[in-house]
Amino acid sequence: MPNDCRPDPLAYKAALNAVRAAARQARELRILDLFEQEPDRLERLSFETAGLYVDLSRHRLPARAWSSFERLVGAADLVGWRRAMFAGDPINLTEERAVLHVALRASGEQPFRLGAVGEDLMPEIGDTLARMAAFSDRVRDGSWRGAEGHLITDVVNVGIGGSQLGPFLACDALARFGHPRLRVHFLSNIDPDAWDRLAERLDPKRTLAIVASKSWRTIETARNAQAVRRWLLAAGVGRDQLRHHLVGVTANPTGAREFGLANEGIFPFRDWVGGRFSLWSAIGLPVMLQIGPEAFAQMLAGAREMDSHFLETQWDRNIPVMMALLSLWNADALGSQTEAVIPYSQALARLPAYLQQLQMESNGKRVDVDGNVIPGPPAPVIWGEPGTDAQHSFFQSLHQGLQPQPVDFVLVRPTQEDPEGRGRGLLANALAQAEALLRGRPDPENPHRHYPGNRPSTTILLDRLDPRRFGALVALYEHKTASLGWLIRINSFDQWGVELGKEIAAEHEKLLANPDRASAARLDPSTAELLRRLTATAP
Ligand code: F6P
């Protein structure tokens, strides 16, 4: 652990307890009363940076919480951890790695070093970006063609988790900025149906596949990549011509070469880029193909603006830090265990899925950096769907469920023509839902029609959905995630929890292929019966 990030355990414990006690005392507070009691409330709890307006005023958070927040931020040494992250110190302690996705969007005007005496990463980052740009330009201008000279019309990203969710979200969100000839698809699930359904819509002669895997060891991606390659070969693409249709993105170039890719077809990144933070690296190649190098650079610039805000702003005006503190606060002030994210924007429909991996793979952990079970509160479960659809599924529970859950409303100011008033209708619904959650509507006569209200929400308003604002939005949530990890003293940058299932799946593959009684006998009765049914001769 970086020396300057080892907080005094007793001071930390006391500070955490103080926040939690203050939060429990806030349970009965009415948010509308807080607006009356605190005339500067909206000013103090609304923020603007990088084209984003963020309103945190509608929470059961009184001004008196500030002193306990300040104490916790100090006792957890958030500033020290943040400094260590930007300095490239190995803050991912269990994997002994730096966490430097911020370097990927640095301006390049100054060196970005891996640790105090480490190498300057900027030349390498610049080289990869330049290679990605040259390649994207060629595919987009039509000078990169399929083996038989056809223009590329479809790009298939073969990857999963961090090697899919970020690029998928970005391509969907920024589709409006896309190249008119190129359609970008995402193949992640190992279910053969996923590729079969997609392949039906593709012409192998006009398809470019990107195999994206940091480790180059992920079973889903490896099998899907083999299926795609077999499909290309079956369509008559010669082995020596595959390079026209198949490239790779990885931190394990040796693995990619063993798969058959040549160095020219491999876009590398390094192990200091965590999978769920990798959108800004070569993992963003499908995004660059779709929106072009310039727009990709704007996305990086938007994230960079948020990085500067995060790095330079004092905690109580620092949006990601305040959002992290609120997560912690709400767990006790509401007793909530989840956070819903509702983008009122079809283009941001995949934001909740992206944020699930970002926040739950990062902070869904039970032990602190020293290996001790955390006292709580646990980091929230993240869920959501786009509005207005979500209103017609689970909003009932948000309004009248026994347990209030905080909601992030993500809104975009409309920029399009709106002859039918649908955009207006969309935003009216977003405003209405947040207000209904806040105000409620008491009905002393009829409990079924009683809306308790006083249910908190955050609003994030993008003044438009373009690459810059999009980059800033994603970086905001990245820094919120890291900040929450530091505040509850866990390592947000490893993911050991996903390993056991992978190991057992490998054993089950063998059993499914060749059910042998001796090994099956070691299984629990439930699993053994399922295995028997799955391997029984079809009726
Ligand atoms: O299984 C989880 C995970 O390791 C994620 O952290 C990662 O984003 C994903 O798998 C994909 O990994 P890779 O890019 O190495 O294929």
XYZ file of C-alpha atoms and ligand atoms in Angstrom:
555
model
C 0.000 0.000 0.000
C 1.377 3.457 -0.772
C 2.766 4.720 2.537
C 0.785 7.907 2.563
C -2.477 5.938 2.181
C -2.391 3.978 5.397
C -4.912 5.796 7.519
C -4.957 5.459 11.289
C -7.440 2.567 11.791
C -8.942 3.991 14.962
C -9.440 7.457 13.512
C -10.954 5.898 10.395
C -13.326 3.714 12.376
C -14.466 6.644 14.480
C -14.996 8.810 11.407
C -16.975 6.102 9.607
C -19.120 5.515 12.677
C -19.790 9.240 12.952
C -21.071 9.375 9.353
C -23.189 6.287 9.879
C -24.676 7.592 13.114
C -25.475 10.952 11.498
C -27.066 9.125 8.562
C -29.277 7.030 10.827
C -30.409 10.210 12.550
C -31.386 11.579 9.147
C -33.938 8.816 8.501
C -36.892 10.916 9.549
C -35.788 14.107 7.794
C -38.072 15.492 5.114
C -36.193 16.645 2.054
C -38.740 19.402 1.403
C -38.160 20.710 4.936
C -34.438 20.766 4.274
C -35.040 23.052 1.279
C -36.906 25.433 3.586
C -34.360 25.285 6.386
C -31.317 25.635 4.134
C -31.786 28.539 1.721
C -28.478 27.786 -0.024
C -29.270 24.082 -0.376
C -29.650 23.899 -4.136
C -26.580 26.036 -4.671
C -24.521 23.918 -2.287
C -25.673 20.622 -3.740
C -25.729 21.354 -7.447
C -22.649 21.249 -9.605
C -21.649 21.965 -13.139
C -18.643 20.727 -15.059
C -17.714 19.417 -18.518
C -21.220 20.003 -19.894
C -22.883 18.115 -17.029
C -25.193 19.602 -14.414
C -25.571 17.406 -11.340
C -28.215 17.973 -8.682
C -27.705 16.147 -5.378
C -30.112 18.331 -3.402
C -32.973 15.836 -3.290
C -31.522 13.544 -0.649
C -32.066 13.232 3.091
C -28.757 14.950 3.564
C -28.697 17.916 5.963
C -25.983 20.564 6.017
C -24.833 19.279 9.401
C -23.537 16.109 7.708
C -20.650 18.082 6.233
C -18.410 17.939 9.290
C -18.696 14.148 9.515
C -18.076 13.872 5.766
C -15.008 16.045 6.023
C -13.679 13.911 8.833
C -14.226 10.670 6.906
C -12.664 11.999 3.703
C -9.609 12.907 5.782
C -9.499 9.712 7.838
C -9.873 7.478 4.754
C -7.134 9.558 3.108
C -9.081 9.908 -0.075
C -6.708 12.625 -1.251
C -3.737 10.320 -0.712
C -5.320 7.465 -2.659
C -6.313 9.809 -5.476
C -2.788 11.214 -5.633
C -1.376 7.679 -5.637
C -3.704 6.664 -8.482
C -2.693 9.571 -10.695
C 0.964 8.999 -9.788
C 0.798 5.436 -11.098
C 1.505 3.804 -7.732
C 0.403 0.148 -7.475
C -2.867 0.881 -5.672
C -4.460 -2.334 -6.947
C -2.797 -4.074 -4.051
C -3.822 -7.680 -4.580
C -2.602 -7.671 -8.162
C 0.272 -5.259 -7.486
C -0.746 -3.065 -10.380
C -1.121 0.613 -11.049
C -4.556 1.931 -12.027
C -3.916 4.346 -14.828
C -6.906 4.595 -17.127
C -6.607 8.353 -16.526
C -3.296 8.303 -18.440
C -5.138 7.070 -21.538
C -6.991 10.358 -21.789
C -4.194 12.672 -20.674
C -3.377 15.514 -23.030
C 0.111 14.241 -23.711
C 1.592 17.658 -22.985
C 3.336 16.297 -19.926
C 4.799 12.896 -19.102
C 2.547 10.420 -17.280
C 4.711 8.100 -15.260
C 4.209 4.612 -13.970
C 5.189 5.281 -10.345
C 7.670 7.836 -9.051
C 10.618 6.704 -11.157
C 8.731 4.790 -13.803
C 8.643 5.131 -17.561
C 6.686 7.876 -19.281
C 3.607 6.158 -20.706
C 2.592 8.895 -23.106
C 4.708 7.829 -26.129
C 3.235 4.319 -26.016
C -0.318 5.608 -25.514
C 0.150 8.044 -28.388
C 1.515 5.302 -30.676
C -1.458 3.031 -30.046
C -3.922 5.858 -30.578
C -2.167 6.773 -33.835
C -2.319 3.158 -35.041
C -5.984 2.919 -34.104
C -6.687 6.169 -35.940
C -4.819 5.104 -39.093
C -6.683 1.792 -39.128
C -10.071 3.393 -38.442
C -9.512 5.971 -41.166
C -8.757 3.235 -43.672
C -11.838 1.193 -42.800
C -13.985 4.317 -42.836
C -12.633 5.748 -46.113
C -12.870 2.348 -47.778
C -9.179 1.783 -48.419
C -9.184 -1.151 -45.973
C -11.196 -3.868 -47.678
C -12.120 -7.510 -47.320
C -9.953 -10.223 -48.851
C -11.819 -10.046 -52.154
C -11.885 -6.272 -52.290
C -15.313 -5.657 -50.747
C -15.952 -2.605 -48.610
C -16.355 -3.347 -44.904
C -19.944 -2.761 -43.827
C -20.100 -4.604 -40.492
C -17.775 -4.694 -37.513
C -18.187 -7.424 -34.894
C -16.568 -6.882 -31.503
C -15.945 -10.290 -29.924
C -15.432 -9.656 -26.215
C -17.195 -9.745 -22.883
C -17.359 -7.778 -19.607
C -15.069 -4.777 -19.755
C -14.095 -5.761 -23.284
C -17.680 -5.271 -24.395
C -19.812 -3.170 -22.036
C -17.996 0.157 -22.433
C -17.652 0.044 -26.232
C -21.244 -1.235 -26.568
C -22.550 1.634 -24.450
C -20.434 4.191 -26.332
C -21.395 2.919 -29.800
C -25.063 2.934 -28.845
C -24.916 6.337 -27.156
C -23.021 7.947 -30.005
C -24.718 6.140 -32.897
C -25.881 9.507 -34.197
C -22.221 10.360 -34.869
C -21.594 7.047 -36.654
C -20.228 6.359 -40.114
C -23.137 5.793 -42.514
C -21.710 2.574 -43.985
C -20.587 0.872 -40.793
C -22.742 -1.139 -38.412
C -21.037 -2.237 -35.200
C -22.213 -5.423 -33.461
C -21.226 -7.019 -30.171
C -20.798 -10.742 -29.623
C -20.255 -11.646 -25.991
C -22.320 -14.627 -24.853
C -20.850 -18.104 -25.296
C -24.369 -19.322 -26.099
C -24.048 -20.515 -29.725
C -27.358 -18.876 -30.411
C -25.762 -15.443 -29.961
C -23.391 -15.882 -32.881
C -25.889 -17.849 -35.010
C -28.408 -15.028 -34.783
C -25.833 -12.378 -35.565
C -24.112 -14.303 -38.361
C -27.418 -14.638 -40.202
C -27.351 -10.892 -40.754
C -23.720 -10.668 -41.875
C -21.811 -11.113 -45.102
C -18.384 -12.576 -44.242
C -16.814 -10.830 -47.219
C -17.791 -7.449 -45.770
C -17.259 -8.165 -42.086
C -14.394 -7.129 -39.859
C -14.125 -8.896 -36.489
C -12.234 -7.451 -33.537
C -11.326 -10.004 -30.898
C -11.099 -7.980 -27.683
C -9.743 -9.590 -24.549
C -7.346 -8.109 -22.034
C -6.193 -11.528 -20.830
C -6.788 -13.426 -24.094
C -7.843 -16.253 -21.820
C -11.568 -15.615 -21.432
C -13.417 -18.731 -22.461
C -16.435 -16.982 -24.002
C -14.270 -14.776 -26.190
C -11.875 -17.570 -27.142
C -14.696 -19.867 -28.311
C -16.576 -17.097 -30.098
C -13.383 -15.975 -31.823
C -12.861 -19.546 -33.056
C -16.456 -19.657 -34.332
C -16.015 -16.385 -36.200
C -12.741 -17.540 -37.713
C -14.319 -20.863 -38.793
C -17.159 -18.894 -40.387
C -14.719 -16.734 -42.323
C -12.746 -19.769 -43.519
C -15.949 -21.584 -44.506
C -16.917 -18.551 -46.594
C -13.736 -19.000 -48.600
C -11.472 -16.463 -46.938
C -8.009 -18.032 -47.191
C -5.913 -18.430 -44.054
C -3.372 -15.961 -45.409
C -6.194 -13.487 -46.094
C -7.763 -13.603 -42.635
C -5.878 -10.453 -41.619
C -8.314 -8.446 -43.782
C -11.177 -9.583 -41.557
C -9.733 -10.258 -38.142
C -7.804 -8.070 -35.705
C -7.217 -8.268 -31.963
C -7.087 -5.970 -28.948
C -5.272 -7.296 -25.909
C -2.783 -6.888 -23.092
C -1.524 -10.380 -23.959
C -0.094 -10.092 -27.475
C 1.561 -13.512 -27.160
C -1.873 -15.108 -26.789
C -3.148 -13.163 -29.796
C -0.196 -14.310 -31.896
C -0.830 -17.923 -30.877
C -4.392 -17.453 -32.130
C -2.844 -16.548 -35.469
C -2.816 -12.758 -35.524
C 0.222 -10.898 -36.805
C 1.646 -7.942 -34.883
C 0.158 -5.505 -37.418
C -3.291 -6.783 -36.497
C -2.827 -6.491 -32.741
C -3.725 -3.301 -30.863
C -2.176 -3.527 -27.404
C -2.852 -2.064 -24.019
C -1.221 -2.659 -20.675
C -2.083 -4.407 -17.434
C -2.501 -1.066 -15.615
C -5.772 -0.641 -17.511
C -8.511 -2.473 -15.623
C -11.031 -4.259 -17.861
C -13.998 -2.188 -16.671
C -11.988 1.026 -17.073
C -10.667 0.158 -20.535
C -13.021 2.012 -22.888
C -10.321 4.661 -23.414
C -7.673 2.161 -24.488
C -7.483 0.076 -27.677
C -10.632 -1.603 -26.329
C -12.335 1.533 -27.710
C -11.415 0.507 -31.286
C -15.015 -0.313 -32.320
C -16.023 3.103 -31.006
C -13.324 4.822 -33.009
C -14.330 2.860 -36.095
C -17.867 4.023 -35.638
C -17.419 7.686 -34.723
C -13.949 8.354 -36.154
C -10.675 9.396 -34.503
C -11.652 13.037 -34.001
C -14.847 12.287 -32.145
C -12.979 9.631 -30.152
C -10.475 12.326 -29.159
C -13.398 14.487 -27.992
C -14.643 11.603 -25.858
C -11.184 11.396 -24.270
C -11.181 15.183 -23.805
C -14.531 15.050 -21.978
C -13.202 12.363 -19.653
C -10.060 14.461 -19.148
C -12.165 17.448 -18.073
C -13.801 15.243 -15.468
C -10.353 13.957 -14.397
C -9.191 17.527 -13.788
C -12.340 18.285 -11.839
C -11.851 15.141 -9.732
C -8.172 15.800 -9.145
C -8.316 19.496 -8.416
C -11.603 20.157 -6.641
C -12.054 20.131 -2.900
C -14.192 17.227 -1.676
C -17.399 19.204 -1.000
C -17.515 20.603 -4.571
C -16.133 17.420 -6.092
C -18.997 15.661 -7.906
C -17.687 12.068 -7.902
C -16.608 12.354 -4.265
C -19.978 13.786 -3.232
C -21.790 11.026 -5.159
C -19.680 8.411 -3.367
C -20.387 9.992 0.017
C -24.082 9.953 -0.815
C -23.951 6.242 -1.649
C -22.475 5.615 1.750
C -24.941 7.968 3.428
C -28.049 6.509 1.803
C -27.232 3.005 2.970
C -27.887 4.184 6.541
C -30.133 7.198 6.010
C -32.584 5.070 3.999
C -31.519 1.535 4.815
C -31.301 1.023 1.055
C -29.045 -1.572 -0.489
C -29.441 -0.594 -4.107
C -29.182 2.343 -6.475
C -31.329 2.557 -9.571
C -30.013 4.324 -12.664
C -32.686 5.480 -15.086
C -31.449 7.153 -18.247
C -34.253 9.127 -19.877
C -32.522 8.631 -23.186
C -32.811 5.646 -25.493
C -29.245 6.266 -26.623
C -28.099 5.662 -23.040
C -30.178 2.500 -22.657
C -27.075 0.454 -21.902
C -25.832 2.764 -19.158
C -27.286 0.653 -16.294
C -25.661 -2.532 -17.653
C -22.343 -0.736 -17.992
C -22.597 0.728 -14.493
C -23.425 -2.654 -13.011
C -20.035 -4.005 -13.993
C -18.216 -0.767 -13.215
C -19.598 -0.433 -9.709
C -20.420 -3.972 -8.631
C -17.295 -5.685 -9.969
C -15.313 -2.859 -8.351
C -17.013 -2.522 -4.993
C -19.006 -5.709 -4.474
C -16.534 -6.925 -1.873
C -16.701 -8.014 1.733
C -13.160 -7.399 2.914
C -11.069 -4.244 3.178
C -7.584 -3.648 1.790
C -6.125 -5.431 4.814
C -8.338 -8.489 4.354
C -10.680 -7.755 7.266
C -14.428 -8.014 6.837
C -15.762 -4.495 6.365
C -18.123 -3.226 9.044
C -20.505 -1.994 6.361
C -22.285 -0.432 4.766
C -21.871 -2.595 1.683
C -21.612 -0.896 -1.705
C -25.017 -0.806 -3.376
C -26.444 -3.182 -5.934
C -26.858 -1.234 -9.194
C -29.814 -1.749 -11.470
C -32.013 0.106 -13.913
C -33.605 0.450 -17.313
C -34.262 3.434 -19.528
C -37.260 5.665 -18.934
C -40.032 5.940 -19.763
C -40.206 2.134 -20.192
C -39.032 1.597 -16.620
C -42.041 3.537 -15.344
C -44.246 0.769 -16.693
C -42.345 -2.000 -14.979
C -40.750 -1.309 -11.597
C -41.599 2.296 -10.723
C -44.542 1.035 -8.685
C -42.002 -0.331 -6.253
C -39.953 2.889 -6.255
C -43.013 4.931 -5.300
C -44.788 2.638 -2.862
C -42.420 -0.201 -1.974
C -41.664 -0.614 1.706
C -38.008 0.222 1.261
C -37.016 3.479 -0.502
C -34.181 3.111 -3.007
C -32.299 6.118 -4.371
C -32.485 6.793 -8.099
C -30.095 8.483 -10.525
C -32.089 10.183 -13.266
C -29.897 10.839 -16.309
C -31.389 13.427 -18.656
C -30.281 14.947 -21.931
C -31.378 18.366 -23.118
C -33.176 17.859 -26.425
C -31.431 19.046 -29.571
C -33.617 17.469 -32.235
C -36.714 18.611 -34.017
C -39.683 17.335 -32.047
C -42.860 17.644 -34.134
C -44.835 15.085 -32.103
C -43.565 16.383 -28.774
C -42.065 13.028 -27.830
C -38.846 14.526 -26.494
C -40.882 16.946 -24.409
C -43.003 14.046 -23.176
C -39.873 12.129 -22.242
C -38.446 14.959 -20.152
C -41.799 15.809 -18.605
C -41.953 12.239 -17.377
C -38.450 12.370 -15.924
C -39.192 15.595 -14.063
C -42.544 14.260 -12.913
C -41.145 11.002 -11.574
C -38.440 12.728 -9.535
C -40.990 15.176 -8.189
C -43.522 12.459 -7.376
C -40.831 10.540 -5.505
C -39.933 13.702 -3.606
C -43.367 15.111 -2.806
C -45.510 12.007 -2.701
C -49.228 12.506 -2.151
C -50.653 11.558 1.223
C -54.043 9.879 1.217
C -55.173 9.276 4.779
C -58.399 7.638 3.555
C -57.002 5.093 1.167
C -53.657 3.426 1.966
C -53.493 1.935 -1.546
C -53.478 5.400 -3.016
C -51.085 6.846 -0.479
C -47.734 7.989 -1.873
C -45.289 8.490 1.018
C -42.841 10.621 -0.976
C -39.580 11.888 0.558
C -37.796 9.425 -1.718
C -34.383 10.685 -2.811
C -32.972 11.049 -6.273
C -29.980 12.500 -8.059
C -30.363 14.217 -11.417
C -27.602 14.370 -13.986
C -28.371 16.610 -16.936
C -26.196 16.502 -20.042
C -26.559 19.677 -22.032
C -26.325 17.450 -25.102
C -25.318 13.873 -25.835
C -22.076 14.189 -27.764
C -18.690 12.458 -27.413
C -17.376 15.084 -24.979
C -20.306 14.959 -22.554
C -20.485 11.202 -22.884
C -16.795 10.874 -21.943
C -17.337 13.135 -18.945
C -20.381 11.142 -17.795
C -18.527 7.823 -17.865
C -15.477 9.296 -16.123
C -17.773 10.762 -13.455
C -19.071 7.309 -12.576
C -15.556 5.827 -12.735
C -14.326 8.319 -10.145
C -17.428 7.884 -8.014
C -16.699 4.153 -7.983
C -13.063 4.588 -6.968
C -13.994 7.194 -4.333
C -16.553 4.909 -2.725
C -13.962 2.118 -2.639
C -11.491 4.400 -0.842
C -14.143 5.601 1.592
C -15.063 2.075 2.612
C -11.416 0.971 2.347
C -11.777 -1.756 -0.226
C -9.713 -2.425 -3.330
C -11.997 -1.414 -6.195
C -9.600 -2.656 -8.831
C -9.444 -6.433 -8.496
C -12.202 -9.004 -9.128
C -11.275 -12.269 -7.458
C -14.938 -13.065 -6.943
C -15.373 -14.076 -10.575
C -12.620 -16.693 -10.555
C -14.150 -19.598 -8.627
C -17.113 -19.955 -10.992
C -14.749 -19.990 -13.981
C -12.711 -22.805 -12.407
C -15.738 -24.929 -11.589
C -17.174 -24.324 -15.074
C -14.036 -25.897 -16.543
C -14.666 -29.043 -14.442
C -18.315 -29.109 -15.477
C -17.399 -28.881 -19.128
C -15.492 -32.120 -18.729
C -18.396 -33.760 -16.937
C -20.907 -32.592 -19.533
C -18.704 -33.981 -22.303
C -18.027 -37.207 -20.506
C -20.189 -37.854 -17.464
C -18.147 -40.113 -15.269
C -19.762 -41.543 -12.216
C -16.761 -41.230 -9.940
C -16.420 -37.478 -10.420
C -20.180 -36.917 -10.432
C -20.410 -38.701 -7.088
C -18.381 -35.871 -5.531
C -21.043 -33.330 -6.509
C -23.814 -32.118 -4.254
C -27.120 -33.929 -4.924
C -28.724 -30.947 -6.619
C -25.897 -30.412 -9.124
C -25.561 -34.165 -9.719
C -29.240 -34.450 -10.647
C -29.053 -31.496 -13.038
C -25.993 -33.018 -14.663
C -27.804 -36.339 -15.018
C -30.775 -34.649 -16.689
C -28.588 -32.571 -19.002
C -26.607 -35.583 -20.181
C -29.485 -38.085 -20.360
C -30.433 -39.289 -23.824
C -33.054 -36.955 -25.281
C -36.635 -38.268 -24.819
O -14.917 -12.263 -15.592
C -14.675 -10.931 -15.307
C -13.638 -10.334 -16.215
O -12.369 -10.713 -15.810
C -13.789 -8.822 -16.236
O -13.131 -8.198 -15.221
C -13.294 -8.505 -17.595
O -13.706 -7.238 -18.003
C -13.907 -9.624 -18.400
O -13.804 -10.738 -17.558
C -13.259 -9.902 -19.721
O -11.908 -10.193 -19.580
P -10.922 -10.177 -20.800
O -10.911 -8.801 -21.362
O -9.602 -10.572 -20.234
O -11.416 -11.164 -21.824
